[in-house]
């Protein structure tokens, strides 16, 4: 049951909550490991990066598209470096939000593991029109409980 959560937050077993700032640090560590150990499968690396940086990729859709189209580990690393530069700048401007836990119903960002849970409910707020509009703008729809 923990494998899904560990894909996004490998420090899960250290009792470290998922935060957007924490994901920046984990992605930097992951890039260092990739460079040191040279995995044979770029597809596996790309899959891990999509999960690890889900919150950032939901915001920076241009880099999400770029990451989806690259096929080499070097190109994946280059896209991730661009993303991390944007994330560091955004974290400096919104330190409190980036340090906030992303595993609660009032979290400022929706993590990969909680993407289907939203704020804990089963129905999108605002109906299908708002959901389609938000998804088209790259925002993750939020869900509410009754």
PDB file of C-alpha atoms in Angstrom:
ATOM      1  CA  UNK A   1       0.000   0.000   0.000  1.00  0.00           C
ATOM      2  CA  UNK A   2       2.929   2.389   0.400  1.00  0.00           C
ATOM      3  CA  UNK A   3       4.461   1.918  -3.046  1.00  0.00           C
ATOM      4  CA  UNK A   4       2.372   4.673  -4.693  1.00  0.00           C
ATOM      5  CA  UNK A   5       3.314   7.209  -2.030  1.00  0.00           C
ATOM      6  CA  UNK A   6       6.977   6.203  -2.116  1.00  0.00           C
ATOM      7  CA  UNK A   7       7.145   6.872  -5.868  1.00  0.00           C
ATOM      8  CA  UNK A   8       6.412  10.523  -5.227  1.00  0.00           C
ATOM      9  CA  UNK A   9       8.103  10.890  -1.857  1.00  0.00           C
ATOM     10  CA  UNK A  10      10.985   8.420  -1.426  1.00  0.00           C
ATOM     11  CA  UNK A  11      11.591   9.854   2.053  1.00  0.00           C
ATOM     12  CA  UNK A  12       8.169   8.606   3.110  1.00  0.00           C
ATOM     13  CA  UNK A  13       9.647   6.108   5.552  1.00  0.00           C
ATOM     14  CA  UNK A  14      11.693   8.819   7.234  1.00  0.00           C
ATOM     15  CA  UNK A  15       8.379  10.317   8.346  1.00  0.00           C
ATOM     16  CA  UNK A  16       9.021  13.316   6.118  1.00  0.00           C
ATOM     17  CA  UNK A  17       5.815  14.946   4.874  1.00  0.00           C
ATOM     18  CA  UNK A  18       5.395  15.705   1.195  1.00  0.00           C
ATOM     19  CA  UNK A  19       5.994  19.393   0.562  1.00  0.00           C
ATOM     20  CA  UNK A  20       6.693  21.154  -2.675  1.00  0.00           C
ATOM     21  CA  UNK A  21      10.006  22.422  -1.246  1.00  0.00           C
ATOM     22  CA  UNK A  22      10.885  18.863  -0.238  1.00  0.00           C
ATOM     23  CA  UNK A  23      10.193  17.640  -3.757  1.00  0.00           C
ATOM     24  CA  UNK A  24      12.762  20.124  -5.081  1.00  0.00           C
ATOM     25  CA  UNK A  25      15.404  18.628  -2.775  1.00  0.00           C
ATOM     26  CA  UNK A  26      14.424  15.050  -3.702  1.00  0.00           C
ATOM     27  CA  UNK A  27      14.571  15.868  -7.426  1.00  0.00           C
ATOM     28  CA  UNK A  28      18.063  17.349  -7.011  1.00  0.00           C
ATOM     29  CA  UNK A  29      19.156  14.169  -5.210  1.00  0.00           C
ATOM     30  CA  UNK A  30      17.535  12.014  -7.900  1.00  0.00           C
ATOM     31  CA  UNK A  31      19.389  13.877 -10.667  1.00  0.00           C
ATOM     32  CA  UNK A  32      22.672  13.341  -8.811  1.00  0.00           C
ATOM     33  CA  UNK A  33      21.940   9.603  -8.519  1.00  0.00           C
ATOM     34  CA  UNK A  34      21.064   9.382 -12.217  1.00  0.00           C
ATOM     35  CA  UNK A  35      24.341  11.026 -13.172  1.00  0.00           C
ATOM     36  CA  UNK A  36      26.331   8.772 -10.840  1.00  0.00           C
ATOM     37  CA  UNK A  37      24.695   5.430 -11.662  1.00  0.00           C
ATOM     38  CA  UNK A  38      23.534   5.923 -15.286  1.00  0.00           C
ATOM     39  CA  UNK A  39      20.327   3.872 -15.456  1.00  0.00           C
ATOM     40  CA  UNK A  40      19.782   1.940 -18.664  1.00  0.00           C
ATOM     41  CA  UNK A  41      16.171   3.007 -19.163  1.00  0.00           C
ATOM     42  CA  UNK A  42      15.303   6.635 -19.885  1.00  0.00           C
ATOM     43  CA  UNK A  43      11.624   5.660 -19.742  1.00  0.00           C
ATOM     44  CA  UNK A  44      11.967   4.589 -16.103  1.00  0.00           C
ATOM     45  CA  UNK A  45      13.738   7.829 -15.210  1.00  0.00           C
ATOM     46  CA  UNK A  46      11.061   9.868 -16.973  1.00  0.00           C
ATOM     47  CA  UNK A  47       8.301   7.974 -15.164  1.00  0.00           C
ATOM     48  CA  UNK A  48       9.917   8.646 -11.785  1.00  0.00           C
ATOM     49  CA  UNK A  49      10.400  12.329 -12.593  1.00  0.00           C
ATOM     50  CA  UNK A  50       6.743  12.732 -13.583  1.00  0.00           C
ATOM     51  CA  UNK A  51       5.676  11.389 -10.193  1.00  0.00           C
ATOM     52  CA  UNK A  52       8.352  13.142  -8.162  1.00  0.00           C
ATOM     53  CA  UNK A  53       7.662  16.549  -9.720  1.00  0.00           C
ATOM     54  CA  UNK A  54       3.915  16.197 -10.299  1.00  0.00           C
ATOM     55  CA  UNK A  55       3.035  19.419  -8.448  1.00  0.00           C
ATOM     56  CA  UNK A  56       5.522  21.511 -10.424  1.00  0.00           C
ATOM     57  CA  UNK A  57       4.673  19.899 -13.757  1.00  0.00           C
ATOM     58  CA  UNK A  58       0.988  20.669 -13.169  1.00  0.00           C
ATOM     59  CA  UNK A  59       1.932  24.350 -13.042  1.00  0.00           C
ATOM     60  CA  UNK A  60       4.629  24.479 -15.719  1.00  0.00           C
ATOM     61  CA  UNK A  61       2.819  22.736 -18.544  1.00  0.00           C
ATOM     62  CA  UNK A  62       5.385  23.806 -21.141  1.00  0.00           C
ATOM     63  CA  UNK A  63       8.025  21.804 -19.287  1.00  0.00           C
ATOM     64  CA  UNK A  64       5.585  18.926 -18.765  1.00  0.00           C
ATOM     65  CA  UNK A  65       5.161  18.766 -22.552  1.00  0.00           C
ATOM     66  CA  UNK A  66       8.908  19.041 -23.072  1.00  0.00           C
ATOM     67  CA  UNK A  67       9.545  16.236 -20.580  1.00  0.00           C
ATOM     68  CA  UNK A  68       6.966  14.072 -22.320  1.00  0.00           C
ATOM     69  CA  UNK A  69       8.693  14.441 -25.672  1.00  0.00           C
ATOM     70  CA  UNK A  70      12.332  13.806 -24.694  1.00  0.00           C
ATOM     71  CA  UNK A  71      13.829  10.334 -24.946  1.00  0.00           C
ATOM     72  CA  UNK A  72      17.339  10.492 -23.510  1.00  0.00           C
ATOM     73  CA  UNK A  73      18.509  10.738 -19.931  1.00  0.00           C
ATOM     74  CA  UNK A  74      20.531  13.839 -20.826  1.00  0.00           C
ATOM     75  CA  UNK A  75      17.450  15.586 -22.241  1.00  0.00           C
ATOM     76  CA  UNK A  76      15.350  14.527 -19.230  1.00  0.00           C
ATOM     77  CA  UNK A  77      18.015  15.997 -16.942  1.00  0.00           C
ATOM     78  CA  UNK A  78      18.042  19.255 -18.919  1.00  0.00           C
ATOM     79  CA  UNK A  79      14.260  19.662 -18.642  1.00  0.00           C
ATOM     80  CA  UNK A  80      14.353  18.838 -14.929  1.00  0.00           C
ATOM     81  CA  UNK A  81      17.104  21.433 -14.382  1.00  0.00           C
ATOM     82  CA  UNK A  82      14.888  24.079 -16.057  1.00  0.00           C
ATOM     83  CA  UNK A  83      11.968  23.033 -13.888  1.00  0.00           C
ATOM     84  CA  UNK A  84      14.041  23.120 -10.712  1.00  0.00           C
ATOM     85  CA  UNK A  85      15.279  26.623 -11.533  1.00  0.00           C
ATOM     86  CA  UNK A  86      11.665  27.811 -11.811  1.00  0.00           C
ATOM     87  CA  UNK A  87      10.709  25.982  -8.636  1.00  0.00           C
ATOM     88  CA  UNK A  88      13.590  27.510  -6.652  1.00  0.00           C
ATOM     89  CA  UNK A  89      12.540  31.004  -7.759  1.00  0.00           C
ATOM     90  CA  UNK A  90       8.884  30.351  -6.914  1.00  0.00           C
ATOM     91  CA  UNK A  91       9.831  28.823  -3.548  1.00  0.00           C
ATOM     92  CA  UNK A  92      11.851  31.915  -2.689  1.00  0.00           C
ATOM     93  CA  UNK A  93       8.793  34.085  -3.409  1.00  0.00           C
ATOM     94  CA  UNK A  94       6.297  31.826  -1.568  1.00  0.00           C
ATOM     95  CA  UNK A  95       8.339  30.053   1.090  1.00  0.00           C
ATOM     96  CA  UNK A  96       5.393  29.330   3.406  1.00  0.00           C
ATOM     97  CA  UNK A  97       3.267  27.706   0.698  1.00  0.00           C
ATOM     98  CA  UNK A  98       6.173  25.624  -0.595  1.00  0.00           C
ATOM     99  CA  UNK A  99       6.984  24.429   2.936  1.00  0.00           C
ATOM    100  CA  UNK A 100       3.344  23.458   3.641  1.00  0.00           C
ATOM    101  CA  UNK A 101       2.375  19.809   3.840  1.00  0.00           C
ATOM    102  CA  UNK A 102       0.614  18.514   0.736  1.00  0.00           C
ATOM    103  CA  UNK A 103      -1.131  15.619   2.457  1.00  0.00           C
ATOM    104  CA  UNK A 104      -4.040  17.404   4.095  1.00  0.00           C
ATOM    105  CA  UNK A 105      -7.418  18.568   2.888  1.00  0.00           C
ATOM    106  CA  UNK A 106      -6.399  22.240   3.048  1.00  0.00           C
ATOM    107  CA  UNK A 107      -3.031  21.787   1.315  1.00  0.00           C
ATOM    108  CA  UNK A 108      -1.973  24.582  -1.048  1.00  0.00           C
ATOM    109  CA  UNK A 109      -0.899  22.035  -3.686  1.00  0.00           C
ATOM    110  CA  UNK A 110      -2.219  18.612  -4.680  1.00  0.00           C
ATOM    111  CA  UNK A 111       0.446  15.915  -4.680  1.00  0.00           C
ATOM    112  CA  UNK A 112       0.673  13.069  -7.184  1.00  0.00           C
ATOM    113  CA  UNK A 113      -0.397  10.519  -4.597  1.00  0.00           C
ATOM    114  CA  UNK A 114      -3.446  12.591  -3.583  1.00  0.00           C
ATOM    115  CA  UNK A 115      -4.359  13.768  -7.104  1.00  0.00           C
ATOM    116  CA  UNK A 116      -7.593  11.775  -7.170  1.00  0.00           C
ATOM    117  CA  UNK A 117      -8.525  12.717  -3.640  1.00  0.00           C
ATOM    118  CA  UNK A 118      -8.412  16.497  -4.040  1.00  0.00           C
ATOM    119  CA  UNK A 119      -9.672  17.796  -0.737  1.00  0.00           C
ATOM    120  CA  UNK A 120     -11.158  14.494   0.286  1.00  0.00           C
ATOM    121  CA  UNK A 121     -14.467  14.337  -1.565  1.00  0.00           C
ATOM    122  CA  UNK A 122     -15.765  12.623  -4.662  1.00  0.00           C
ATOM    123  CA  UNK A 123     -17.281  15.419  -6.743  1.00  0.00           C
ATOM    124  CA  UNK A 124     -15.495  18.368  -8.396  1.00  0.00           C
ATOM    125  CA  UNK A 125     -16.576  21.785  -7.169  1.00  0.00           C
ATOM    126  CA  UNK A 126     -18.212  24.060  -9.699  1.00  0.00           C
ATOM    127  CA  UNK A 127     -19.389  21.338 -12.062  1.00  0.00           C
ATOM    128  CA  UNK A 128     -17.926  19.947 -15.260  1.00  0.00           C
ATOM    129  CA  UNK A 129     -17.447  23.362 -16.892  1.00  0.00           C
ATOM    130  CA  UNK A 130     -15.102  24.553 -14.123  1.00  0.00           C
ATOM    131  CA  UNK A 131     -13.236  21.259 -14.165  1.00  0.00           C
ATOM    132  CA  UNK A 132     -12.708  21.435 -17.928  1.00  0.00           C
ATOM    133  CA  UNK A 133     -11.627  25.079 -17.704  1.00  0.00           C
ATOM    134  CA  UNK A 134      -9.231  24.402 -14.822  1.00  0.00           C
ATOM    135  CA  UNK A 135      -7.740  21.345 -16.508  1.00  0.00           C
ATOM    136  CA  UNK A 136      -7.224  23.285 -19.743  1.00  0.00           C
ATOM    137  CA  UNK A 137      -5.348  25.959 -17.765  1.00  0.00           C
ATOM    138  CA  UNK A 138      -3.124  23.302 -16.179  1.00  0.00           C
ATOM    139  CA  UNK A 139      -4.740  23.502 -12.736  1.00  0.00           C
ATOM    140  CA  UNK A 140      -5.693  20.413 -10.814  1.00  0.00           C
ATOM    141  CA  UNK A 141      -9.425  20.430 -10.019  1.00  0.00           C
ATOM    142  CA  UNK A 142     -10.215  20.511  -6.323  1.00  0.00           C
ATOM    143  CA  UNK A 143     -12.780  18.237  -4.768  1.00  0.00           C
ATOM    144  CA  UNK A 144     -14.987  18.909  -1.751  1.00  0.00           C
ATOM    145  CA  UNK A 145     -16.875  16.766   0.693  1.00  0.00           C
ATOM    146  CA  UNK A 146     -20.506  17.452   1.454  1.00  0.00           C
TER     147      UNK A 146
END
